[in-house]
Tab-separated table of C-alpha atoms in Angstrom:
chain	number	residue	atom	x	y	z
A	1	MET	CA	-0.058	-0.033	-0.025
A	2	GLY	CA	1.472	3.350	-1.150
A	3	ARG	CA	2.214	6.108	1.463
A	4	ARG	CA	0.726	9.544	1.091
A	5	LEU	CA	2.982	12.389	-0.188
A	6	LEU	CA	2.502	14.466	2.958
A	7	GLU	CA	3.810	11.487	5.080
A	8	ILE	CA	7.040	11.360	3.123
A	9	VAL	CA	7.504	15.136	2.744
A	10	PRO	CA	5.793	16.844	5.787
A	11	ILE	CA	4.671	20.454	5.383
A	12	LYS	CA	6.207	22.868	7.946
A	13	PRO	CA	3.847	25.200	9.796
A	14	ALA	CA	4.014	28.897	8.838
A	15	TRP	CA	5.820	29.834	12.106
A	16	GLU	CA	8.612	27.380	11.379
A	17	ARG	CA	8.964	28.449	7.727
A	18	ALA	CA	9.314	31.970	9.006
A	19	LEU	CA	12.003	30.994	11.550
A	20	ASP	CA	13.934	29.244	8.655
A	21	ARG	CA	13.899	32.525	6.836
A	22	LEU	CA	14.923	34.472	9.891
A	23	GLN	CA	17.840	32.151	10.416
A	24	VAL	CA	19.107	32.762	6.888
A	25	PHE	CA	18.678	36.503	7.322
A	26	LEU	CA	20.900	36.832	10.314
A	27	ALA	CA	24.482	37.323	9.082
A	28	PRO	CA	27.256	39.989	9.583
A	29	ALA	CA	27.697	43.408	7.805
A	30	PRO	CA	30.361	46.309	7.628
A	31	ALA	CA	30.688	50.019	8.751
A	32	LEU	CA	32.038	53.478	7.640
A	33	LYS	CA	33.634	56.618	9.059
A	34	ALA	CA	34.939	60.075	7.889
A	35	GLU	CA	37.321	62.960	8.678
A	36	ALA	CA	36.870	66.791	9.339
A	37	ALA	CA	38.548	70.121	8.478
A	38	THR	CA	37.967	73.861	9.077
A	39	ARG	CA	38.772	77.010	7.018
A	40	ALA	CA	37.614	80.687	6.895
A	41	ARG	CA	34.342	79.421	5.561
A	42	ARG	CA	32.402	76.378	6.159
A	43	LEU	CA	29.347	74.531	5.272
A	44	ILE	CA	26.799	73.387	7.929
A	45	PHE	CA	23.554	71.447	7.466
A	46	ARG	CA	20.332	72.307	9.309
A	47	PHE	CA	18.301	69.101	9.588
A	48	ASP	CA	14.522	68.754	10.140
A	49	PRO	CA	13.876	65.130	11.235
A	50	THR	CA	10.121	65.540	10.760
A	51	LEU	CA	10.235	66.344	7.076
A	52	MET	CA	13.693	64.737	6.565
A	53	ASP	CA	14.640	68.177	5.051
A	54	ILE	CA	18.407	69.118	4.872
A	55	GLU	CA	19.220	72.846	4.328
A	56	PRO	CA	22.891	73.785	3.551
A	57	VAL	CA	24.170	76.896	4.981
A	58	GLU	CA	27.507	78.787	4.506
A	59	GLN	CA	29.106	80.474	7.543
A	60	ILE	CA	31.933	82.730	7.701
A	61	ALA	CA	34.546	82.765	10.568
A	62	LYS	CA	34.316	85.831	12.859
A	63	GLY	CA	37.088	85.603	15.468
A	64	GLN	CA	36.264	82.608	17.614
A	65	ALA	CA	32.781	82.362	16.378
A	66	TRP	CA	30.799	81.915	13.111
A	67	SER	CA	28.353	84.163	11.327
A	68	PRO	CA	24.702	83.160	11.341
A	69	GLY	CA	25.211	82.110	7.726
A	70	ARG	CA	23.238	82.173	4.526
A	71	VAL	CA	21.416	79.322	2.674
A	72	VAL	CA	23.328	77.999	-0.240
A	73	SER	CA	21.505	76.817	-3.462
A	74	VAL	CA	21.440	72.993	-3.669
A	75	LYS	CA	21.903	73.448	-7.349
A	76	ARG	CA	25.177	75.422	-6.913
A	77	LEU	CA	26.448	72.537	-4.559
A	78	ASN	CA	25.361	69.892	-6.992
A	79	GLN	CA	27.266	71.641	-9.849
A	80	ARG	CA	30.252	72.118	-7.648
A	81	ASP	CA	30.496	76.011	-7.988
A	82	PRO	CA	34.317	76.793	-8.021
A	83	LYS	CA	33.648	79.596	-5.463
A	84	ILE	CA	32.543	76.985	-2.916
A	85	ASP	CA	36.131	75.698	-2.436
A	86	TYR	CA	36.106	74.741	1.209
A	87	LEU	CA	34.055	71.475	1.077
A	88	THR	CA	35.398	68.646	3.363
A	89	ALA	CA	35.131	64.839	2.715
A	90	GLU	CA	31.997	64.698	4.958
A	91	ASP	CA	30.388	67.587	2.982
A	92	GLU	CA	31.006	65.680	-0.271
A	93	ALA	CA	29.457	62.533	1.104
A	94	VAL	CA	26.252	64.446	1.776
A	95	LEU	CA	26.290	66.266	-1.518
A	96	LYS	CA	26.488	62.915	-3.215
A	97	THR	CA	22.810	62.367	-2.111
A	98	ILE	CA	21.418	65.318	-4.183
A	99	ARG	CA	18.730	64.340	-6.590
A	100	LEU	CA	17.251	66.195	-9.579
A	101	GLU	CA	13.653	66.137	-10.395
A	102	LYS	CA	12.536	67.661	-13.788
A	103	ASN	CA	9.169	68.428	-15.451
A	104	HIS	CA	8.014	70.553	-18.362
A	105	TYR	CA	8.322	73.740	-16.344
A	106	ASN	CA	11.226	73.556	-13.916
A	107	GLU	CA	13.865	71.421	-12.285
A	108	THR	CA	14.211	70.827	-8.602
A	109	TYR	CA	17.295	69.824	-6.681
A	110	TYR	CA	16.816	68.184	-3.195
A	111	PHE	CA	18.582	65.901	-0.901
A	112	ASP	CA	17.401	62.216	-0.940
A	113	ALA	CA	15.130	61.710	2.052
A	114	VAL	CA	16.870	58.273	2.891
A	115	ARG	CA	20.436	58.654	1.798
A	116	GLY	CA	20.710	62.283	2.841
A	117	PRO	CA	20.080	61.776	6.584
A	118	LEU	CA	22.322	58.637	6.565
A	119	ALA	CA	25.133	60.682	5.034
A	120	LEU	CA	24.769	63.211	7.980
A	121	VAL	CA	25.633	60.533	10.443
A	122	GLY	CA	28.982	61.386	11.991
A	123	HIS	CA	29.060	64.776	10.134
A	124	PRO	CA	30.477	67.347	12.635
A	125	ARG	CA	28.409	70.374	11.509
A	126	VAL	CA	24.729	69.309	11.742
A	127	PHE	CA	22.312	71.672	13.379
A	128	ASP	CA	18.673	71.461	14.409
A	129	ALA	CA	16.500	73.306	11.890
A	130	ALA	CA	14.036	74.212	14.707
A	131	GLU	CA	16.826	75.595	16.813
A	132	PRO	CA	19.644	76.703	14.446
A	133	GLU	CA	22.112	77.409	17.338
A	134	ARG	CA	21.922	73.852	18.580
A	135	ARG	CA	24.469	71.360	17.210
A	136	ILE	CA	23.278	67.811	16.849
A	137	GLU	CA	25.091	64.679	16.875
A	138	LEU	CA	23.544	62.048	14.498
A	139	VAL	CA	24.457	58.427	15.056
A	140	ALA	CA	23.554	55.354	13.134
A	141	TYR	CA	21.387	52.952	15.140
A	142	PRO	CA	20.283	49.469	14.224
A	143	VAL	CA	16.809	47.949	13.948
A	144	GLU	CA	16.740	45.192	16.458
A	145	LEU	CA	15.159	41.810	16.507
A	146	VAL	CA	13.138	41.648	19.796
A	147	VAL	CA	12.255	38.265	21.251
A	148	ARG	CA	9.882	38.156	24.345
A	149	GLU	CA	7.407	35.858	26.048
A	150	GLN	CA	3.734	36.625	25.465
A	151	GLY	CA	1.320	34.561	27.280
A	152	ASP	CA	1.891	30.912	26.376
A	153	ARG	CA	3.732	31.789	23.305
A	154	LEU	CA	6.922	33.601	22.063
A	155	ARG	CA	6.723	36.676	20.134
A	156	ILE	CA	9.444	37.794	17.617
A	157	ASP	CA	9.335	41.255	16.060
A	158	LEU	CA	11.404	44.105	14.988
A	159	SER	CA	12.006	47.194	17.137
A	160	HIS	CA	11.215	49.409	14.137
A	161	ARG	CA	9.138	48.761	10.992
A	162	ALA	CA	8.077	50.548	7.814
A	163	GLY	CA	5.830	49.582	4.713
A	164	ALA	CA	8.735	50.816	2.445
A	165	PRO	CA	12.427	51.561	2.833
A	166	ARG	CA	12.904	54.676	4.881
A	167	VAL	CA	14.947	56.387	7.613
A	168	LEU	CA	13.512	57.028	11.050
A	169	VAL	CA	15.073	59.669	13.352
A	170	GLU	CA	14.434	59.482	17.190
A	171	PRO	CA	16.163	61.510	19.951
A	172	GLU	CA	18.489	59.699	22.313
A	173	THR	CA	19.173	62.974	24.136
A	174	PRO	CA	18.250	66.519	23.135
A	175	THR	CA	21.490	66.864	21.127
A	176	ARG	CA	22.107	63.201	20.047
A	177	TRP	CA	19.662	61.654	17.641
A	178	ARG	CA	19.455	58.140	16.379
A	179	VAL	CA	19.230	57.536	12.616
A	180	ILE	CA	17.638	54.185	11.886
A	181	GLU	CA	17.492	52.794	8.489
A	182	VAL	CA	14.678	50.437	7.534
A	183	THR	CA	16.171	48.617	4.450
A	184	PRO	CA	14.376	46.739	1.755
A	185	ALA	CA	15.612	43.521	3.468
A	186	LEU	CA	14.049	44.617	6.709
A	187	VAL	CA	10.771	45.579	5.125
A	188	GLU	CA	10.668	41.969	3.591
A	189	LEU	CA	11.619	40.539	6.941
A	190	ALA	CA	8.732	42.496	8.614
A	191	GLU	CA	6.472	40.951	6.026
A	192	THR	CA	7.872	37.440	6.872
A	193	LEU	CA	7.212	38.139	10.668
A	194	GLY	CA	3.612	39.413	10.001
A	195	ALA	CA	1.827	42.668	10.892
A	196	LYS	CA	2.122	42.074	14.652
A	197	GLY	CA	5.275	40.063	14.765
A	198	LEU	CA	5.725	36.223	14.682
A	199	ASP	CA	3.959	34.081	17.272
A	200	VAL	CA	5.997	30.944	18.000
A	201	PRO	CA	4.569	28.055	20.226
A	202	ARG	CA	6.656	27.413	23.382
A	203	GLY	CA	7.487	24.014	22.128
A	204	ALA	CA	9.986	25.798	19.739
A	205	ARG	CA	11.637	27.474	22.564
A	206	GLU	CA	15.017	25.827	22.022
A	207	ARG	CA	15.059	26.709	18.306
A	208	VAL	CA	14.242	30.394	19.270
A	209	ILE	CA	17.187	30.309	21.863
A	210	THR	CA	19.528	29.156	18.922
A	211	LEU	CA	18.481	32.189	17.009
A	212	VAL	CA	19.038	34.484	19.957
A	213	LYS	CA	22.555	33.162	20.340
A	214	THR	CA	23.473	33.468	16.676
A	215	GLU	CA	27.159	34.840	16.529
A	216	ASN	CA	27.589	38.260	14.821
A	217	PRO	CA	23.984	38.574	13.575
A	218	ARG	CA	23.282	40.990	10.919
A	219	LEU	CA	21.077	42.905	13.301
A	220	PRO	CA	21.276	42.956	17.117
A	221	VAL	CA	18.943	40.538	18.937
A	222	ARG	CA	17.363	41.832	22.079
A	223	SER	CA	16.126	38.802	24.106
A	224	GLU	CA	13.606	39.366	26.893
A	225	LEU	CA	13.072	35.619	27.422
A	226	HIS	CA	13.372	34.437	31.013
A	227	GLY	CA	16.827	33.084	31.711
A	228	VAL	CA	18.077	33.914	28.162
A	229	ALA	CA	18.212	37.772	28.481
A	230	THR	CA	20.619	39.494	26.033
A	231	GLU	CA	24.126	39.990	27.624
A	232	ALA	CA	24.552	43.518	28.731
A	233	VAL	CA	26.735	45.557	31.126
A	234	MET	CA	25.643	48.255	33.428
A	235	GLY	CA	26.720	51.860	32.531
A	236	GLU	CA	28.560	54.307	34.644
A	237	THR	CA	26.348	56.527	36.569
A	238	ARG	CA	28.835	59.186	38.035
A	239	PRO	CA	28.418	62.580	36.640
A	240	ILE	CA	31.099	64.470	34.741
A	241	LEU	CA	31.202	68.188	34.979
A	242	ARG	CA	32.269	70.588	32.230
A	243	ILE	CA	33.327	73.782	33.644
A	244	ALA	CA	33.959	77.012	31.784
A	245	PRO	CA	34.306	80.867	32.913
A	246	GLU	CA	31.318	82.939	32.101
A	247	GLY	CA	31.403	86.575	33.227
A	248	GLU	CA	32.096	86.685	36.876
A	249	GLY	CA	31.108	83.186	37.396
A	250	PHE	CA	31.192	79.816	35.914
A	251	ASP	CA	29.137	77.837	33.451
A	252	ILE	CA	28.800	74.129	34.611
A	253	GLN	CA	27.310	71.414	32.433
A	254	ALA	CA	26.551	67.931	33.848
A	255	LEU	CA	26.689	64.762	31.731
A	256	VAL	CA	27.334	61.093	32.067
A	257	ARG	CA	29.309	58.678	29.851
A	258	PRO	CA	27.793	55.243	30.554
A	259	LEU	CA	30.430	53.636	28.286
A	260	GLY	CA	33.349	55.273	29.833
A	261	GLU	CA	35.683	58.013	28.390
A	262	ALA	CA	35.444	56.890	24.897
A	263	GLY	CA	31.763	56.662	24.707
A	264	PRO	CA	29.018	59.225	23.917
A	265	SER	CA	27.644	61.723	26.485
A	266	TYR	CA	24.047	61.801	27.856
A	267	VAL	CA	22.051	64.079	30.012
A	268	PRO	CA	21.922	62.419	33.512
A	269	GLY	CA	18.631	60.683	34.206
A	270	VAL	CA	17.278	61.427	30.571
A	271	GLY	CA	17.066	59.123	27.624
A	272	ALA	CA	16.914	55.488	26.802
A	273	ARG	CA	17.549	52.880	29.538
A	274	SER	CA	19.337	50.563	26.988
A	275	VAL	CA	21.807	51.777	24.383
A	276	LEU	CA	23.951	49.976	21.886
A	277	SER	CA	27.592	50.568	21.186
A	278	PRO	CA	29.219	49.404	18.021
A	279	THR	CA	32.064	46.914	18.478
A	280	GLU	CA	34.032	44.945	15.946
A	281	GLY	CA	31.662	42.634	14.227
A	282	GLY	CA	28.590	43.555	16.212
A	283	HIS	CA	27.162	45.627	19.121
A	284	ARG	CA	27.445	45.744	22.847
A	285	ARG	CA	24.414	46.507	25.006
A	286	ILE	CA	24.707	48.967	27.976
A	287	ASN	CA	21.904	49.359	30.410
A	288	ARG	CA	21.691	52.803	32.038
A	289	ASP	CA	20.290	53.187	35.536
A	290	LEU	CA	18.464	56.579	34.970
A	291	SER	CA	17.376	56.909	38.667
A	292	ALA	CA	20.958	56.262	39.882
A	293	GLU	CA	22.256	58.910	37.513
A	294	SER	CA	19.843	61.464	38.733
A	295	ALA	CA	20.593	60.532	42.338
A	296	ALA	CA	24.294	60.827	41.851
A	297	LEU	CA	23.817	64.284	40.239
A	298	GLU	CA	21.561	65.325	43.039
A	299	ALA	CA	24.194	64.455	45.500
A	300	VAL	CA	26.785	66.603	43.803
A	301	ALA	CA	24.467	69.551	43.916
A	302	GLN	CA	23.499	68.993	47.518
A	303	ALA	CA	27.101	68.497	48.598
A	304	SER	CA	28.193	71.753	47.002
A	305	PRO	CA	26.721	74.870	48.889
A	306	PRO	CA	27.727	77.319	46.196
A	307	TRP	CA	25.627	75.491	43.777
A	308	ARG	CA	22.657	75.025	45.895
A	309	LEU	CA	22.672	78.860	46.452
A	310	GLY	CA	23.277	79.948	42.988
A	311	ALA	CA	22.203	77.128	40.721
A	312	ARG	CA	19.457	77.806	37.975
A	313	ALA	CA	17.854	74.826	36.557
A	314	ILE	CA	17.454	74.346	32.805
A	315	THR	CA	15.651	71.208	31.851
A	316	SER	CA	17.137	69.729	28.638
A	317	GLY	CA	14.257	67.577	27.552
A	318	ALA	CA	13.204	64.072	28.203
A	319	SER	CA	13.113	60.807	26.227
A	320	THR	CA	10.333	60.590	23.708
A	321	ASP	CA	9.907	56.904	24.570
A	322	SER	CA	6.964	56.948	26.943
A	323	THR	CA	7.670	53.549	28.396
A	324	ARG	CA	11.184	54.672	29.347
A	325	ARG	CA	10.912	58.027	30.966
A	326	SER	CA	12.721	58.951	34.137
A	327	LYS	CA	12.221	62.216	35.960
A	328	PRO	CA	15.242	64.628	35.379
A	329	CYS	CA	17.295	65.669	38.285
A	330	SER	CA	15.385	68.436	40.177
A	331	SER	CA	18.616	70.455	41.087
A	332	PHE	CA	20.099	70.860	37.632
A	333	MET	CA	20.612	69.397	34.113
A	334	LYS	CA	22.680	72.352	32.707
A	335	PHE	CA	23.043	75.136	35.131
A	336	ARG	CA	24.979	78.355	35.825
A	337	THR	CA	26.375	79.246	39.087
A	338	ARG	CA	26.730	82.784	40.473
A	339	LEU	CA	30.258	82.206	41.672
A	340	VAL	CA	32.738	85.012	41.553
A	341	TRP	CA	36.315	84.429	40.404
A	342	ASN	CA	37.618	84.345	44.122
A	343	GLY	CA	35.097	81.579	44.681
A	344	ARG	CA	37.205	79.244	42.403
A	345	THR	CA	38.966	77.757	45.380
A	346	ALA	CA	35.648	76.661	46.981
A	347	LEU	CA	34.480	75.205	43.776
A	348	ALA	CA	37.675	73.350	43.099
A	349	SER	CA	37.600	71.764	46.703
A	350	SER	CA	34.089	70.647	46.295
A	351	LEU	CA	35.043	68.856	42.981
A	352	ARG	CA	37.523	66.599	44.593
A	353	ALA	CA	36.732	62.888	44.540
A	354	PRO	CA	34.622	60.770	44.284
A	355	TRP	CA	32.940	62.559	41.307
A	356	GLY	CA	34.297	62.164	37.844
A	357	ARG	CA	35.040	65.509	35.997
A	358	GLU	CA	36.032	66.916	32.773
A	359	ARG	CA	37.458	70.477	32.382
């Protein structure tokens, strides 16, 4: 008696076929970086993350400062006007994203809404279009594969999705913005996982754990499974103080560097609780203790009488992630003290250990 075809070649359930494709998708990828230079004139870029609009502005050096600047025609930049002879390698990378749109009546030059913001990552002269005096650091941030337990099943989804290739921008701090690229491959992967993510039966837990432990995956995997959490290190919470003279007193700015001296700066107690740091062949996850950062900063303020008397709080904004908010330190984020120059000794003595400092 002949055997049925389905007994010889069993058909896999949809969730298992999706896991197969996900396993194939996870594989390593490279990274880039550029240099900088300055002259009597320079090009800056004002960036609007809502419209993905990039506005080039030429500034002229005036002593130790720069002029407010004037907008430069994108067409002139695209045609490399010989008068614009101060472009840097970073500028050239951004200009390569200029596109031309023609119709019967006119032609329009503009920066590509996907490639343009990506080219601004790491550029040293990017400013907030809404607040032109505020310099912004744009950093590349990856889409993550998130694995969590949901009831009696396991849920696999992407941290960011889109129906078409695009770039998403979200603030990590008021002056540090993440640029997240949703590539065509990620759009396709999102379709594979389904509109609400992929539900996997608990019986396939070991298969999912194997996925979580993939070495050097193409995108970081954030596991929230019990007993299989993604490896992470706790970030440094001690505040660092930047001190500069201002009038008859000092301007003091507080920040933290969860990753140590070589890592990025954050406003204490504000921003994401979990951040990724690029490493060779992958990413390292650092967990921030926002409450401890705020408490440490509060302790500095309370231990320094001159600051308590003269400090003026200036809130610097909070995380836009409503599930990850932490109340900013009540004493100060960025503050100015009314210390006179002969008060410098008192200030210096109050800065001695245990607090980290940067001058």
